[in-house]
Amino acid sequence: MRTILVVGGGYAGFYTAWGLEKRLRRGEARVVVVDPRPYMTYQPFLPEVVAGSVEARHAAVSLRRHLRTTELVNGSVTKIDHEHRTVTVRPAVGEEFPVPYDVLVVTAGAVTRKLAVPGVADSAIGMKHVEEAVAIRDRLLTAFDQAAVLPAPQRRRLLTFTFVGGGFSGVEGFGELMSLAHSLVRKYPALSPAELNFHLVEARGRILPEVTEEPGRWVVRHLTRRGGTVHLNAQLRSAVNGHVVLSTGEEWDSELIVWTAGNGANPLVHNHTDLPIDERGQVVVRADLRIGTDTAPVADAWAAGDDASVPDLTIARPGAATVPNAQHAVRQGRLLAKNIVAVLRGREPKPYVHHSLGTVATLGLGRGIFQWRRVVIKGFPAWLMHRGYHVLAVPTWERKVRVAAVWATALFFGRDIVSLASVQNPRRAFETGGEPAPAAAPARARG
């Protein structure tokens, strides 16, 4: 029995393994998925996790629960040696070990692209994983509790929040967190909505490159009307100790800095494989998702998702590749399962062709934007489309029902506004025996 090894359990990896389980005959092949996390993150829900509109666990799809016949290896692949059909796995505990395979599927996904900006590694937080989204929400809720007992001059930093990166993740997270903050401030009589400071920093002259220019300008105006400040053509120069300095000369102290400035090539793919990669560090992939080129294919090797340069056959331009988003990763994973089974049974694989269904983004509770070609829908209808699309798109009926139930409950009782930041140090109460922790000195405002 052949072993099909899937590197990464994200969108493309999960849907590949899920599809293989449905299509393989008993004894035809053994499927192995290697991933350091025991779940697949449904990333479009992360902005709503930030806002408390989706329970954090509902944005994570358990691999063990839904991949019932797949062998799951909890660890990180540190090297792919396709010549010898072996990957090296590093578990969380213990020594590295080799895992042999017959067919390789690379779906390791991209990683958050960090630039060499002073202070970012120490002060900022990403928004690519569930734990990051939860931490962002808890930081805001804790900041409100702390600011409410301080004199007005000392709470400006605590009520200042900064997002770096104006793509979909940054704009959705920015809009959702701002929506949460403005609904939350009503419950703090000591605080005023005018004290909230939200900054969105984008190096280019526009945000949301996935939509055309006019809808992008509308989103800027919309966020500005709600009290946000959008800094275009501005680069982050420093974030040391939470002090934000822009290339435009503007600077301020920020309690929270969220880094959403794009994705980069996975270091595993870029540096630790013998597979062909392009100038961007992505795996070279044919239209049928086999690794290699039409003239130089790599036997028994496949790839899809954010770390694969998949040709976009819907664009006439030579060299065009599909954009790295969930819409493509899900569909590539589904086709990948079909193609692998086809080749195992002596049939020809099919090329990947997908015409975009449009783009939709949430901008906060009851607010959104949708564009398909020249059709643009804004506001509440777009927000409903966003929720409807994603509750249908999240895998498994179990997760669909759980998410829909939380949304229905929120209609009557609102968002949950309890901060669980203390879980990051669960032993503090045990260690102190109930004694209050010493108060930290408030940060001094600069400039």
Short mmCIF file of C-alpha atoms in Angstrom, two decimals:
data_model
loop_
_atom_site.label_atom_id
_atom_site.label_comp_id
_atom_site.label_asym_id
_atom_site.label_seq_id
_atom_site.Cartn_x
_atom_site.Cartn_y
_atom_site.Cartn_z
CA MET A 1 0.00 0.00 0.00
CA ARG A 2 1.43 3.38 -1.03
CA THR A 3 1.85 6.23 1.46
CA ILE A 4 0.59 9.69 0.50
CA LEU A 5 2.22 12.24 2.81
CA VAL A 6 0.62 15.69 3.13
CA VAL A 7 2.88 18.42 4.54
CA GLY A 8 0.59 20.90 6.30
CA GLY A 9 -2.99 20.68 7.52
CA GLY A 10 -4.24 24.10 6.44
CA TYR A 11 -6.92 24.75 3.80
CA ALA A 12 -5.28 22.92 0.92
CA GLY A 13 -3.87 20.11 3.07
CA PHE A 14 -7.11 19.50 4.98
CA TYR A 15 -9.26 19.41 1.84
CA THR A 16 -6.74 17.16 0.07
CA ALA A 17 -6.73 14.62 2.91
CA TRP A 18 -10.51 14.91 3.37
CA GLY A 19 -11.04 14.29 -0.36
CA LEU A 20 -8.63 11.36 -0.41
CA GLU A 21 -10.52 9.71 2.45
CA LYS A 22 -13.73 9.90 0.43
CA ARG A 23 -12.23 8.63 -2.84
CA LEU A 24 -9.61 6.02 -1.99
CA ARG A 25 -10.65 2.39 -1.89
CA ARG A 26 -9.86 0.33 1.19
CA GLY A 27 -6.18 -0.65 1.07
CA GLU A 28 -5.47 1.50 -2.00
CA ALA A 29 -3.26 4.01 -0.18
CA ARG A 30 -2.38 5.27 3.29
CA VAL A 31 -2.74 9.01 3.96
CA VAL A 32 -0.47 10.81 6.46
CA VAL A 33 -0.78 14.50 7.42
CA VAL A 34 2.06 16.25 9.27
CA ASP A 35 1.26 19.53 11.01
CA PRO A 36 2.34 21.12 14.32
CA ARG A 37 -1.26 22.15 15.09
CA PRO A 38 -4.09 19.67 15.67
CA TYR A 39 -6.55 21.80 13.73
CA MET A 40 -7.13 23.70 10.51
CA THR A 41 -7.73 27.43 11.04
CA TYR A 42 -10.61 28.91 9.07
CA GLN A 43 -8.88 32.27 8.63
CA PRO A 44 -11.84 34.29 7.26
CA PHE A 45 -13.38 33.98 10.75
CA LEU A 46 -10.35 35.47 12.56
CA PRO A 47 -11.59 39.10 12.31
CA GLU A 48 -14.86 38.01 13.92
CA VAL A 49 -12.93 36.10 16.59
CA VAL A 50 -11.14 39.40 17.25
CA ALA A 51 -14.52 41.10 17.67
CA GLY A 52 -16.04 38.31 19.77
CA SER A 53 -18.64 37.48 17.10
CA VAL A 54 -17.27 33.96 16.61
CA GLU A 55 -16.08 31.68 19.40
CA ALA A 56 -12.35 30.99 18.94
CA ARG A 57 -12.69 27.20 18.91
CA HIS A 58 -15.33 27.42 16.18
CA ALA A 59 -12.75 28.95 13.82
CA ALA A 60 -10.58 25.86 14.30
CA VAL A 61 -11.56 22.59 12.59
CA SER A 62 -10.21 19.55 14.46
CA LEU A 63 -8.10 17.32 12.22
CA ARG A 64 -8.60 14.23 14.37
CA ARG A 65 -12.37 14.65 14.49
CA HIS A 66 -12.87 15.03 10.75
CA LEU A 67 -9.95 13.10 9.20
CA ARG A 68 -11.03 9.74 10.58
CA THR A 69 -8.85 7.36 8.57
CA THR A 70 -5.86 9.65 8.05
CA GLU A 71 -2.76 9.16 10.19
CA LEU A 72 -1.92 12.46 11.90
CA VAL A 73 1.64 13.29 12.91
CA ASN A 74 1.92 16.22 15.31
CA GLY A 75 5.15 18.00 14.43
CA SER A 76 6.89 20.32 12.00
CA VAL A 77 8.54 19.14 8.79
CA THR A 78 12.07 20.54 8.81
CA LYS A 79 13.35 18.98 5.58
CA ILE A 80 11.96 17.40 2.42
CA ASP A 81 14.30 14.98 0.63
CA HIS A 82 12.20 13.98 -2.34
CA GLU A 83 15.07 12.19 -4.04
CA HIS A 84 14.96 9.63 -1.23
CA ARG A 85 11.19 10.01 -0.59
CA THR A 86 11.65 11.08 3.03
CA VAL A 87 10.71 14.06 5.21
CA THR A 88 12.25 14.92 8.57
CA VAL A 89 9.76 15.71 11.34
CA ARG A 90 10.51 17.68 14.51
CA PRO A 91 7.94 16.97 17.26
CA ALA A 92 7.21 19.40 20.09
CA VAL A 93 8.88 16.95 22.49
CA GLY A 94 11.63 14.51 21.57
CA GLU A 95 14.11 14.00 18.76
CA GLU A 96 13.59 14.53 15.04
CA PHE A 97 12.65 11.44 13.06
CA PRO A 98 12.24 10.52 9.37
CA VAL A 99 8.92 9.66 7.73
CA PRO A 100 9.11 7.81 4.39
CA TYR A 101 6.50 8.22 1.67
CA ASP A 102 5.65 7.29 -1.89
CA VAL A 103 3.63 10.37 -2.94
CA LEU A 104 4.32 13.86 -1.60
CA VAL A 105 1.78 16.70 -1.24
CA VAL A 106 3.23 20.08 -0.22
CA THR A 107 0.59 22.35 1.34
CA ALA A 108 2.69 23.96 4.08
CA GLY A 109 1.12 27.39 3.55
CA ALA A 110 2.67 30.83 3.72
CA VAL A 111 3.95 32.57 6.85
CA THR A 112 3.52 36.14 8.08
CA ARG A 113 6.06 38.32 6.29
CA LYS A 114 8.06 40.29 8.83
CA LEU A 115 10.24 43.17 7.69
CA ALA A 116 13.36 44.32 9.53
CA VAL A 117 11.53 47.12 11.37
CA PRO A 118 12.93 47.86 14.85
CA GLY A 119 10.53 46.78 17.58
CA VAL A 120 8.13 44.75 15.42
CA ALA A 121 9.40 41.37 16.61
CA ASP A 122 9.04 42.47 20.26
CA SER A 123 5.91 44.68 20.17
CA ALA A 124 3.65 43.51 17.34
CA ILE A 125 1.32 40.54 17.01
CA GLY A 126 0.16 38.82 13.82
CA MET A 127 -3.36 37.78 12.85
CA LYS A 128 -2.89 34.47 11.07
CA HIS A 129 -3.77 32.02 13.84
CA VAL A 130 -6.62 31.60 16.33
CA GLU A 131 -4.44 32.29 19.36
CA GLU A 132 -3.35 35.60 17.86
CA ALA A 133 -6.93 36.70 17.22
CA VAL A 134 -7.89 35.80 20.81
CA ALA A 135 -4.90 37.71 22.18
CA ILE A 136 -5.81 40.82 20.16
CA ARG A 137 -9.35 40.79 21.56
CA ASP A 138 -8.15 40.21 25.13
CA ARG A 139 -5.58 43.01 24.84
CA LEU A 140 -8.30 45.49 23.87
CA LEU A 141 -10.69 44.36 26.62
CA THR A 142 -7.92 44.48 29.25
CA ALA A 143 -6.84 47.93 28.04
CA PHE A 144 -10.37 49.23 28.60
CA ASP A 145 -10.43 47.85 32.16
CA GLN A 146 -7.05 49.44 32.91
CA ALA A 147 -7.86 52.79 31.29
CA ALA A 148 -11.16 53.17 33.14
CA VAL A 149 -9.37 53.68 36.51
CA LEU A 150 -6.71 56.10 35.25
CA PRO A 151 -6.86 59.89 34.84
CA ALA A 152 -7.55 60.98 31.26
CA PRO A 153 -3.96 62.14 30.47
CA GLN A 154 -2.57 58.70 31.38
CA ARG A 155 -4.89 56.53 29.31
CA ARG A 156 -4.22 57.73 25.75
CA ARG A 157 -1.73 54.94 25.01
CA LEU A 158 -4.07 52.27 26.42
CA LEU A 159 -6.85 53.40 24.07
CA THR A 160 -4.66 53.57 20.94
CA PHE A 161 -4.62 50.59 18.54
CA THR A 162 -2.60 50.24 15.32
CA PHE A 163 -2.88 47.87 12.35
CA VAL A 164 -0.03 47.70 9.83
CA GLY A 165 -1.11 46.42 6.41
CA GLY A 166 -4.14 47.39 4.34
CA GLY A 167 -4.98 44.07 2.72
CA PHE A 168 -8.09 42.05 3.52
CA SER A 169 -6.79 40.71 6.86
CA GLY A 170 -5.72 44.15 8.08
CA VAL A 171 -8.85 46.00 6.97
CA GLU A 172 -11.25 43.34 8.27
CA GLY A 173 -9.44 43.08 11.60
CA PHE A 174 -9.28 46.87 11.89
CA GLY A 175 -12.97 47.32 11.14
CA GLU A 176 -14.09 44.53 13.47
CA LEU A 177 -11.92 45.66 16.40
CA MET A 178 -13.10 49.24 15.98
CA SER A 179 -16.71 48.01 15.95
CA LEU A 180 -16.10 46.10 19.21
CA ALA A 181 -14.41 49.09 20.84
CA HIS A 182 -17.21 51.55 20.03
CA SER A 183 -19.86 49.15 21.35
CA LEU A 184 -17.76 48.42 24.43
CA VAL A 185 -17.07 52.04 25.42
CA ARG A 186 -20.76 52.53 26.24
CA LYS A 187 -20.30 50.19 29.19
CA TYR A 188 -17.50 52.35 30.65
CA PRO A 189 -18.99 55.64 31.95
CA ALA A 190 -15.50 56.96 32.69
CA LEU A 191 -14.43 56.65 29.05
CA SER A 192 -15.50 58.62 25.98
CA PRO A 193 -15.67 57.43 22.35
CA ALA A 194 -13.56 60.47 21.46
CA GLU A 195 -10.66 58.95 23.42
CA LEU A 196 -10.44 55.92 21.11
CA ASN A 197 -7.61 56.09 18.56
CA PHE A 198 -7.47 53.58 15.71
CA HIS A 199 -4.70 53.78 13.07
CA LEU A 200 -4.41 51.74 9.85
CA VAL A 201 -1.00 52.04 8.14
CA GLU A 202 -0.54 51.08 4.48
CA ALA A 203 2.65 51.54 2.45
CA ARG A 204 0.80 51.90 -0.86
CA GLY A 205 -1.54 54.64 -1.98
CA ARG A 206 -4.67 52.49 -1.53
CA ILE A 207 -6.05 49.70 0.59
CA LEU A 208 -7.74 46.44 -0.42
CA PRO A 209 -5.85 45.73 -3.67
CA GLU A 210 -8.28 42.84 -4.25
CA VAL A 211 -11.03 45.33 -5.21
CA THR A 212 -10.94 48.17 -7.73
CA GLU A 213 -9.93 51.70 -6.75
CA GLU A 214 -13.33 53.31 -6.14
CA PRO A 215 -14.57 50.66 -3.67
CA GLY A 216 -11.18 50.91 -1.96
CA ARG A 217 -11.59 54.69 -1.59
CA TRP A 218 -15.11 54.16 -0.24
CA VAL A 219 -13.75 51.85 2.47
CA VAL A 220 -11.22 54.53 3.49
CA ARG A 221 -13.99 57.14 3.75
CA HIS A 222 -16.19 54.67 5.64
CA LEU A 223 -13.50 53.83 8.21
CA THR A 224 -12.65 57.53 8.62
CA ARG A 225 -16.29 58.45 9.30
CA ARG A 226 -16.31 55.86 12.08
CA GLY A 227 -13.33 57.48 13.77
CA GLY A 228 -10.42 55.56 12.29
CA THR A 229 -7.31 57.16 10.79
CA VAL A 230 -5.98 55.62 7.58
CA HIS A 231 -2.34 56.44 6.76
CA LEU A 232 -1.66 55.81 3.04
CA ASN A 233 1.79 55.94 1.42
CA ALA A 234 3.21 55.48 4.91
CA GLN A 235 5.74 52.90 6.07
CA LEU A 236 6.38 51.79 9.62
CA ARG A 237 9.91 52.84 10.57
CA SER A 238 9.95 51.79 14.22
CA ALA A 239 7.74 50.19 16.85
CA VAL A 240 10.19 50.02 19.77
CA ASN A 241 8.33 49.66 23.08
CA GLY A 242 5.02 50.26 21.27
CA HIS A 243 6.08 53.72 20.03
CA VAL A 244 5.00 53.91 16.37
CA VAL A 245 7.09 56.02 13.99
CA LEU A 246 6.02 56.39 10.33
CA SER A 247 7.97 57.44 7.26
CA THR A 248 5.65 60.48 7.07
CA GLY A 249 7.02 61.80 10.37
CA GLU A 250 3.89 60.92 12.37
CA GLU A 251 4.37 59.06 15.64
CA TRP A 252 2.35 57.91 18.62
CA ASP A 253 2.31 55.38 21.47
CA SER A 254 0.12 52.33 20.87
CA GLU A 255 -1.09 49.70 23.32
CA LEU A 256 -1.57 47.21 20.49
CA ILE A 257 0.24 46.83 17.15
CA VAL A 258 -1.20 44.22 14.77
CA TRP A 259 1.07 43.23 11.87
CA THR A 260 -0.85 42.15 8.75
CA ALA A 261 1.59 43.36 6.10
CA GLY A 262 1.31 40.35 3.83
CA ASN A 263 2.59 36.78 3.62
CA GLY A 264 5.97 35.39 2.73
CA ALA A 265 7.32 32.09 1.43
CA ASN A 266 7.39 29.26 3.93
CA PRO A 267 11.01 28.74 5.07
CA LEU A 268 10.61 24.97 4.69
CA VAL A 269 9.76 25.29 1.01
CA HIS A 270 12.23 28.08 0.34
CA ASN A 271 15.27 26.68 2.14
CA HIS A 272 14.85 23.02 3.07
CA THR A 273 13.68 21.05 0.05
CA ASP A 274 15.15 19.66 -3.14
CA LEU A 275 12.04 20.68 -5.07
CA PRO A 276 12.07 23.36 -7.79
CA ILE A 277 11.13 26.82 -6.51
CA ASP A 278 10.66 30.17 -8.26
CA GLU A 279 12.13 33.60 -7.50
CA ARG A 280 9.45 34.23 -4.84
CA GLY A 281 10.33 31.07 -2.95
CA GLN A 282 7.21 29.18 -4.04
CA VAL A 283 7.09 25.64 -5.42
CA VAL A 284 6.93 25.52 -9.21
CA VAL A 285 3.64 23.81 -10.09
CA ARG A 286 1.97 22.78 -13.32
CA ALA A 287 -1.66 23.55 -14.08
CA ASP A 288 -2.66 20.06 -12.91
CA LEU A 289 -0.98 20.76 -9.52
CA ARG A 290 1.94 18.41 -10.14
CA ILE A 291 5.28 19.89 -9.10
CA GLY A 292 7.61 20.86 -11.95
CA THR A 293 7.02 22.12 -15.46
CA ASP A 294 5.39 20.64 -18.54
CA THR A 295 8.83 19.64 -19.83
CA ALA A 296 10.37 18.68 -16.48
CA PRO A 297 7.76 17.20 -14.14
CA VAL A 298 8.75 15.87 -10.71
CA ALA A 299 7.44 12.34 -10.24
CA ASP A 300 5.07 11.65 -7.31
CA ALA A 301 5.09 15.25 -6.08
CA TRP A 302 2.16 17.66 -5.84
CA ALA A 303 1.56 21.08 -4.29
CA ALA A 304 -1.24 23.59 -3.76
CA GLY A 305 -2.19 26.58 -1.65
CA ASP A 306 -0.18 29.63 -0.61
CA ASP A 307 3.28 28.08 -1.06
CA ALA A 308 2.61 26.89 -4.63
CA SER A 309 2.90 28.99 -7.79
CA VAL A 310 -0.17 27.59 -9.55
CA PRO A 311 -0.74 28.87 -13.12
CA ASP A 312 -3.93 30.90 -13.45
CA LEU A 313 -5.54 29.65 -16.65
CA THR A 314 -8.32 32.26 -16.44
CA ILE A 315 -5.82 35.04 -17.24
CA ALA A 316 -4.36 35.33 -20.72
CA ARG A 317 -1.11 36.87 -19.44
CA PRO A 318 1.85 34.43 -19.61
CA GLY A 319 3.22 33.49 -16.21
CA ALA A 320 0.10 34.58 -14.28
CA ALA A 321 -0.38 32.65 -11.03
CA THR A 322 -3.41 32.28 -8.78
CA VAL A 323 -3.50 34.68 -5.86
CA PRO A 324 -2.85 33.12 -2.43
CA ASN A 325 -6.28 33.14 -0.81
CA ALA A 326 -8.73 30.71 0.78
CA GLN A 327 -10.97 30.62 -2.27
CA HIS A 328 -8.19 29.07 -4.36
CA ALA A 329 -6.65 26.91 -1.61
CA VAL A 330 -9.94 25.12 -0.87
CA ARG A 331 -10.67 24.38 -4.52
CA GLN A 332 -7.08 23.36 -5.26
CA GLY A 333 -7.20 20.93 -2.34
CA ARG A 334 -10.38 19.35 -3.65
CA LEU A 335 -8.96 18.98 -7.17
CA LEU A 336 -5.66 17.70 -5.80
CA ALA A 337 -7.41 14.77 -4.11
CA LYS A 338 -9.21 13.91 -7.36
CA ASN A 339 -6.02 14.18 -9.42
CA ILE A 340 -3.94 12.01 -7.09
CA VAL A 341 -6.57 9.27 -7.16
CA ALA A 342 -6.83 9.59 -10.94
CA VAL A 343 -3.08 9.08 -11.39
CA LEU A 344 -3.05 6.14 -8.95
CA ARG A 345 -5.67 4.49 -11.16
CA GLY A 346 -3.90 5.25 -14.44
CA ARG A 347 -6.02 8.23 -15.55
CA GLU A 348 -4.94 11.73 -16.52
CA PRO A 349 -5.25 14.56 -13.99
CA LYS A 350 -7.28 17.68 -14.76
CA PRO A 351 -5.93 21.26 -14.83
CA TYR A 352 -6.99 23.73 -12.16
CA VAL A 353 -9.35 26.39 -13.53
CA HIS A 354 -11.40 28.60 -11.25
CA HIS A 355 -13.13 31.86 -12.09
CA SER A 356 -13.34 34.20 -9.10
CA LEU A 357 -16.66 34.37 -7.27
CA GLY A 358 -15.87 37.93 -6.25
CA THR A 359 -14.45 39.38 -3.04
CA VAL A 360 -16.34 40.11 0.17
CA ALA A 361 -15.10 41.68 3.38
CA THR A 362 -16.56 42.49 6.77
CA LEU A 363 -15.89 45.98 8.12
CA GLY A 364 -17.53 45.47 11.50
CA LEU A 365 -20.91 44.40 12.79
CA GLY A 366 -23.53 45.14 10.12
CA ARG A 367 -20.98 46.62 7.69
CA GLY A 368 -19.23 45.12 4.69
CA ILE A 369 -18.29 45.38 1.02
CA PHE A 370 -18.65 42.96 -1.90
CA GLN A 371 -17.38 43.21 -5.47
CA TRP A 372 -17.81 40.90 -8.42
CA ARG A 373 -16.49 42.42 -11.63
CA ARG A 374 -18.31 45.78 -11.84
CA VAL A 375 -20.97 44.91 -9.30
CA VAL A 376 -20.30 46.55 -5.92
CA ILE A 377 -22.51 46.09 -2.84
CA LYS A 378 -21.84 48.03 0.36
CA GLY A 379 -23.03 48.15 3.94
CA PHE A 380 -25.49 45.77 5.59
CA PRO A 381 -26.34 43.64 2.49
CA ALA A 382 -22.64 42.99 1.89
CA TRP A 383 -22.17 42.06 5.55
CA LEU A 384 -25.03 39.54 5.27
CA MET A 385 -23.41 38.11 2.14
CA HIS A 386 -20.12 37.77 4.01
CA ARG A 387 -21.73 35.84 6.85
CA GLY A 388 -23.86 33.71 4.54
CA TYR A 389 -20.93 32.77 2.30
CA HIS A 390 -18.57 31.84 5.11
CA VAL A 391 -21.03 29.87 7.21
CA LEU A 392 -21.59 27.76 4.07
CA ALA A 393 -17.88 27.62 3.23
CA VAL A 394 -16.52 26.57 6.64
CA PRO A 395 -15.97 22.80 6.43
CA THR A 396 -18.23 20.29 8.20
CA TRP A 397 -21.84 20.71 9.32
CA GLU A 398 -20.75 20.57 12.93
CA ARG A 399 -18.81 23.83 12.56
CA LYS A 400 -21.56 25.48 10.48
CA VAL A 401 -24.14 24.81 13.19
CA ARG A 402 -21.89 25.99 16.02
CA VAL A 403 -21.04 29.28 14.27
CA ALA A 404 -24.66 29.95 13.29
CA ALA A 405 -25.75 29.27 16.89
CA VAL A 406 -23.29 31.84 18.27
CA TRP A 407 -24.48 34.45 15.76
CA ALA A 408 -28.13 33.74 16.66
CA THR A 409 -27.38 34.06 20.38
CA ALA A 410 -25.58 37.38 19.82
CA LEU A 411 -28.73 38.84 18.24
CA PHE A 412 -30.42 38.68 21.66
CA PHE A 413 -27.54 39.03 24.13
CA GLY A 414 -24.80 40.84 22.21
CA ARG A 415 -21.09 39.98 22.16
CA ASP A 416 -19.31 38.36 25.07
CA ILE A 417 -17.00 41.02 26.54
CA VAL A 418 -15.05 38.97 29.09
CA SER A 419 -11.26 39.18 28.73
CA LEU A 420 -9.37 35.95 29.35
CA ALA A 421 -5.91 37.49 29.07
CA SER A 422 -5.09 35.89 32.43
CA VAL A 423 -4.95 32.45 30.79
CA GLN A 424 -1.56 33.46 29.42
CA ASN A 425 -0.30 33.15 33.00
CA PRO A 426 -2.62 30.58 34.60
CA ARG A 427 -0.45 30.00 37.69
CA ARG A 428 -0.37 33.64 38.86
CA ALA A 429 -3.29 33.28 41.29
CA PHE A 430 -1.82 30.05 42.68
CA GLU A 431 1.63 31.59 43.08
CA THR A 432 0.45 34.80 44.78
CA GLY A 433 -2.08 33.11 47.03
CA GLY A 434 -4.62 35.84 46.34
CA GLU A 435 -2.26 38.79 46.94
CA PRO A 436 -2.78 41.49 44.25
CA ALA A 437 0.02 41.86 41.76
CA PRO A 438 2.09 45.08 42.03
CA ALA A 439 0.78 47.86 39.84
CA ALA A 440 2.77 48.66 36.71
CA ALA A 441 3.74 52.26 36.12
CA PRO A 442 1.67 53.83 33.30
CA ALA A 443 3.64 54.50 30.13
CA ARG A 444 4.49 58.13 29.57
CA ALA A 445 3.14 59.73 26.42
CA ARG A 446 5.75 60.92 23.95
CA GLY A 447 5.89 63.83 21.63
#
